[in-house]
XYZ file of C-alpha atoms in Angstrom:
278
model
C 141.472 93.554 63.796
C 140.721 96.423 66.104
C 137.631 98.462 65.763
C 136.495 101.629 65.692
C 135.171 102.780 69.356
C 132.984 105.323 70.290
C 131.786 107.189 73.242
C 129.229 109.641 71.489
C 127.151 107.620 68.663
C 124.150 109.967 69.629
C 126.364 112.992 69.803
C 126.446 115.304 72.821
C 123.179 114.127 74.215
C 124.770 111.240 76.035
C 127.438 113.341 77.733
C 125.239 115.984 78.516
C 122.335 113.603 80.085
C 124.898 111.744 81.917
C 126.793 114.821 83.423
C 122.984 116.219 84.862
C 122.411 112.410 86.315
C 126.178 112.669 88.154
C 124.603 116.375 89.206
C 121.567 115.611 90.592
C 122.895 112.398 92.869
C 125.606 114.576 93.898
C 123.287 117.650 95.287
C 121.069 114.996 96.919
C 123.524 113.205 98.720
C 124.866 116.419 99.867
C 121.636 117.821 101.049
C 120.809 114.785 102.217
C 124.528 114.371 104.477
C 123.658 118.139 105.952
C 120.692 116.766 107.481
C 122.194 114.041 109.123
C 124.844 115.863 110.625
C 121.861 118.387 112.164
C 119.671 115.568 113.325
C 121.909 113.098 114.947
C 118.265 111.115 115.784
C 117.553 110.513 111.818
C 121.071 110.196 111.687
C 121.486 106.802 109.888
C 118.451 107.553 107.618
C 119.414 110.907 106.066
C 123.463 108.645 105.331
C 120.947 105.838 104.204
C 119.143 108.172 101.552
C 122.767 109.892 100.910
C 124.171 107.202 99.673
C 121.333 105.567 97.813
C 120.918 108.878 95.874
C 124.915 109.541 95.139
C 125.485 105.638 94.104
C 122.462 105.834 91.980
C 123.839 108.840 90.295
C 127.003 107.803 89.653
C 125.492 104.344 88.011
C 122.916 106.072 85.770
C 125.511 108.666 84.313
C 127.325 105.834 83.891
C 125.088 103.855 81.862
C 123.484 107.322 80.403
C 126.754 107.279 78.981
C 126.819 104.024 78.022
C 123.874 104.189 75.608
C 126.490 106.634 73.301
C 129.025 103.550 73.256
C 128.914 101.966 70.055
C 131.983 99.234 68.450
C 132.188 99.476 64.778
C 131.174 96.131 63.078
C 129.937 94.745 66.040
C 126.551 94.482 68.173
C 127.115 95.377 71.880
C 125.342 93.678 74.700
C 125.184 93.628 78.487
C 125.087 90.652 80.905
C 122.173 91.167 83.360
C 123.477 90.076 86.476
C 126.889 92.422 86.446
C 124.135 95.410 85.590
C 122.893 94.573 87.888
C 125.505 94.252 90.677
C 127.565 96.984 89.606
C 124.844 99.163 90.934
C 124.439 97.319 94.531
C 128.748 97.895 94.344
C 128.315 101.640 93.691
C 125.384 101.825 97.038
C 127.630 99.902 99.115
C 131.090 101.216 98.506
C 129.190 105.012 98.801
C 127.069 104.479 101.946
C 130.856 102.749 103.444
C 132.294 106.514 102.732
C 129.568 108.649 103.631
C 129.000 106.697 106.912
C 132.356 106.852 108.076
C 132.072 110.883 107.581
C 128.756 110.882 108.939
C 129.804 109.457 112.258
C 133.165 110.303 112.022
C 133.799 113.302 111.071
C 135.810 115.119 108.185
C 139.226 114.127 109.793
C 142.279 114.132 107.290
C 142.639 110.710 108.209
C 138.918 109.876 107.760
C 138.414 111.655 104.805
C 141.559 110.139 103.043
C 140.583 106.442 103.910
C 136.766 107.187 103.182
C 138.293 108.808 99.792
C 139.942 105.861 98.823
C 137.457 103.621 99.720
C 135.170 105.363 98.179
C 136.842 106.288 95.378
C 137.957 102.543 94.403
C 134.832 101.076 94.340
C 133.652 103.394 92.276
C 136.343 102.201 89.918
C 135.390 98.617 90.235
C 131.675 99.784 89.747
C 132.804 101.828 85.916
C 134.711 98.086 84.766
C 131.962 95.792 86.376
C 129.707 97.796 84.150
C 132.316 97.556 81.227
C 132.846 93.433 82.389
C 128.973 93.179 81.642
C 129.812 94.173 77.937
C 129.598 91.990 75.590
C 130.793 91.839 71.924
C 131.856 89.657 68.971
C 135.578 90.747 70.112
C 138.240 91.130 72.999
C 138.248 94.502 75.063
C 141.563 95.846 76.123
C 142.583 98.336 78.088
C 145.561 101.044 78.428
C 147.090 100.728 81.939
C 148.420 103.950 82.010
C 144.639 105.318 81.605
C 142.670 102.816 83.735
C 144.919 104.228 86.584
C 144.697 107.608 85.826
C 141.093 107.314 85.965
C 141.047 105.247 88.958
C 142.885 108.316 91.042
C 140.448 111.136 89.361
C 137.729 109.042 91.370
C 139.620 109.064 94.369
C 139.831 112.724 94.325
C 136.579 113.495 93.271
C 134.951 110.954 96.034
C 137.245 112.712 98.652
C 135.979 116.231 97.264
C 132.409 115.004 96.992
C 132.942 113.463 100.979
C 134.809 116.534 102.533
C 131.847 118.749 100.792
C 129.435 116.475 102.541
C 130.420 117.364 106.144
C 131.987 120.942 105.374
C 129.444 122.830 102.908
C 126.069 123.428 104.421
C 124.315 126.011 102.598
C 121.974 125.445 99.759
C 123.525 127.439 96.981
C 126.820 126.164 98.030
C 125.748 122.540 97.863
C 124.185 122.995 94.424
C 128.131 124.476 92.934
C 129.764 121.695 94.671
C 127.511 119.400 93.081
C 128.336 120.800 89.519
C 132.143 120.538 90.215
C 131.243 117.234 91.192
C 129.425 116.256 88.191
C 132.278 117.408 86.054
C 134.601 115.280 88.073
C 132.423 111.670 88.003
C 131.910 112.274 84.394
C 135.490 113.104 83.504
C 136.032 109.746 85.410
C 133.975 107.573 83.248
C 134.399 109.321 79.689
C 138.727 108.867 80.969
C 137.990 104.711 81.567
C 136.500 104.811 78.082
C 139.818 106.523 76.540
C 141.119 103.595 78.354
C 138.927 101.115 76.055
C 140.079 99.236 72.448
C 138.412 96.532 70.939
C 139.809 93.753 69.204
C 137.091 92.040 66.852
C 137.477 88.495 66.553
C 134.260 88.024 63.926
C 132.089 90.030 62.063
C 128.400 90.844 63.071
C 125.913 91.940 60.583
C 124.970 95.147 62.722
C 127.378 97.729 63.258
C 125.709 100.364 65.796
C 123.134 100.154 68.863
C 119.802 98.207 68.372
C 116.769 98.870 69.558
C 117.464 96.007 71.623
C 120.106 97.724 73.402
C 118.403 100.733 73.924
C 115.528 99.336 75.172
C 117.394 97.631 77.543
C 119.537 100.457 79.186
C 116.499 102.451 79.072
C 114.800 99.927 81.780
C 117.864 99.458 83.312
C 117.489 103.204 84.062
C 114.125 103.345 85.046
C 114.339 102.268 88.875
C 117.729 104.187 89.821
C 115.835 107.120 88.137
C 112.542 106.310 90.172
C 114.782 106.323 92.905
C 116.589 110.051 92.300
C 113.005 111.060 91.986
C 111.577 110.129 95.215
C 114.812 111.253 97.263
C 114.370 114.321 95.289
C 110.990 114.687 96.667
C 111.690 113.887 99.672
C 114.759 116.404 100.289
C 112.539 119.159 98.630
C 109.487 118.815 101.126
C 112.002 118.500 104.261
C 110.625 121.095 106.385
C 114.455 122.869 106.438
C 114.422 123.116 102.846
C 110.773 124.694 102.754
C 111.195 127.076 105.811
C 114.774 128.776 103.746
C 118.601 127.968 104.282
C 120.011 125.828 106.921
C 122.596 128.707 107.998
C 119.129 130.714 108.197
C 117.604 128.286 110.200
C 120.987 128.164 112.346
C 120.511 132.016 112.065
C 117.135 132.566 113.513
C 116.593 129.357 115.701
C 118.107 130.505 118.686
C 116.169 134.267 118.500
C 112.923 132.679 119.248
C 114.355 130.799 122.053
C 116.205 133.509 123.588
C 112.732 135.000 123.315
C 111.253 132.288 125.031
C 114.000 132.325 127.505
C 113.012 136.182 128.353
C 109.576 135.669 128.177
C 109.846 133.042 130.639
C 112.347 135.011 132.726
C 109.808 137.616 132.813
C 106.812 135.599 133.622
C 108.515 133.836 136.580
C 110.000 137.446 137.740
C 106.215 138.533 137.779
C 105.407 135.559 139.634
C 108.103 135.765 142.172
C 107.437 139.681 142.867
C 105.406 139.570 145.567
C 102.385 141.648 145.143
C 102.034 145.106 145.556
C 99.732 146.319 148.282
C 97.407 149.676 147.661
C 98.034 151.450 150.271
């Protein structure tokens, strides 16, 4: 018989915590992008950190989310190792986008295939996550849903990408990163309209465990430990203590046109020759 799914056992805390998660990677990996594009010597580092803290952002809203799923009549568990590598698939196919716009460029034709690529394994990292369920029953899935979900991640990784290398400014990285959390999450909570569940036998508990929770929750606990220390690490850059990066752009060159004159001046002085009291 099929069961009675559900995305929001806990109510709107799930959806809420997961859309801030999909937030917070997304401003990160932006900030994070802007910096590499300005320092072409930390070039690979700042992509490195970009694409950590995006793919771990994506994975814990995912899961985040996760902790709201609940099958009626049956007890839902996860297999370890596809946890596990769904999150090394969301790193990888994200650091494969935002490197190809970090060296690249925002192209059409690099920003569509990085899109796609990008996009796509994002897919495959929402059903490796939902492969890792388990349950005393068969999951299904509407076609017609999987792929509409499949091309709102396209989009929103192309977005996300072409706001990597095109939006700069800090207040402007911040709303893309909103839009962007809207768009990730619609993703996921779409793959889950997707979702039916045919029970083949009857378990005695009929919503989360303990168990379960306890397990997502450490699950969480290094990506989170992760979007912590890139946080701190993009808030005590000296760009982002010192103001704006169009400020910086702003008044860099003042001080050395400054320079510039002051050193014009000095080796004017020097070349004068002296003047003689007469």
């Amino acid at each position: 018989m099929n069961a009675t799914v559900s995305n929001f056992y806990y109510g709107a805390a799930t959806p809420v915590a997961a859309y801030l998660m999909a937030c917070l990677g997304a401003a990160l990996g932006l900030r994070c992008t802007t910096r590499s594009l300005r320092r072409p010597q930390r070039r690979a580092g700042w992509l490195c950190l970009g694409a950590i803290s995006i793919g771990c952002g994506i994975w814990t809203m995912h899961f985040i989310a996760m902790i709201g799923f609940s099958v009626q009549g049956a007890l839902v568990t996860y297999d370890l190792t596809k946890t596990v590598l769904s999150l090394a698939v969301a790193i990888g196919v994200v650091a494969l986008g935002v490197f190809l716009v970090g060296y690249r460029g925002g192209s059409p034709t690099t920003l569509a295939t990085a899109g796609a690529v990008t996009g796509l394994g994002v897919a495959a990292m929402h059903y490796l996550g939902m492969a890792a369920v388990h349950t005393n029953g068969t999951v299904h899935y509407d076609t017609r849903t999987v792929v509409l979900s499949v091309v709102i991640a396209v989009v929103a990784a192309t977005a996300a990408l072409w706001a990597a290398v095109s939006i700069h400014t800090l207040w402007a990285s911040l709303g893309a990163s909103l839009v962007m959390g809207v768009a990730v999450t619609g993703m996921h909570y779409t793959g889950m309209a997707a979702v039916s569940v045919h029970l083949t036998g009857r378990s005695a508990v009929s919503q989360s465990s303990a168990d379960l929770l306890s397990f997502l929750l450490a699950m969480l606990a290094g990506p989170l430990a992760v979007l912590l220390i890139a946080a701190v690490i993009v808030m005590f850059d000296p760009d982002m203590v010192l103001g704006d990066d169009d400020d910086w752009r702003r008044s860099a060159p003042a001080p050395a046109r400054a320079r510039h004159a002051g050193g014009d001046n000095a080796s004017a002085q020097q070349s004068a020759p002296p003047s003689t009291p007469w």
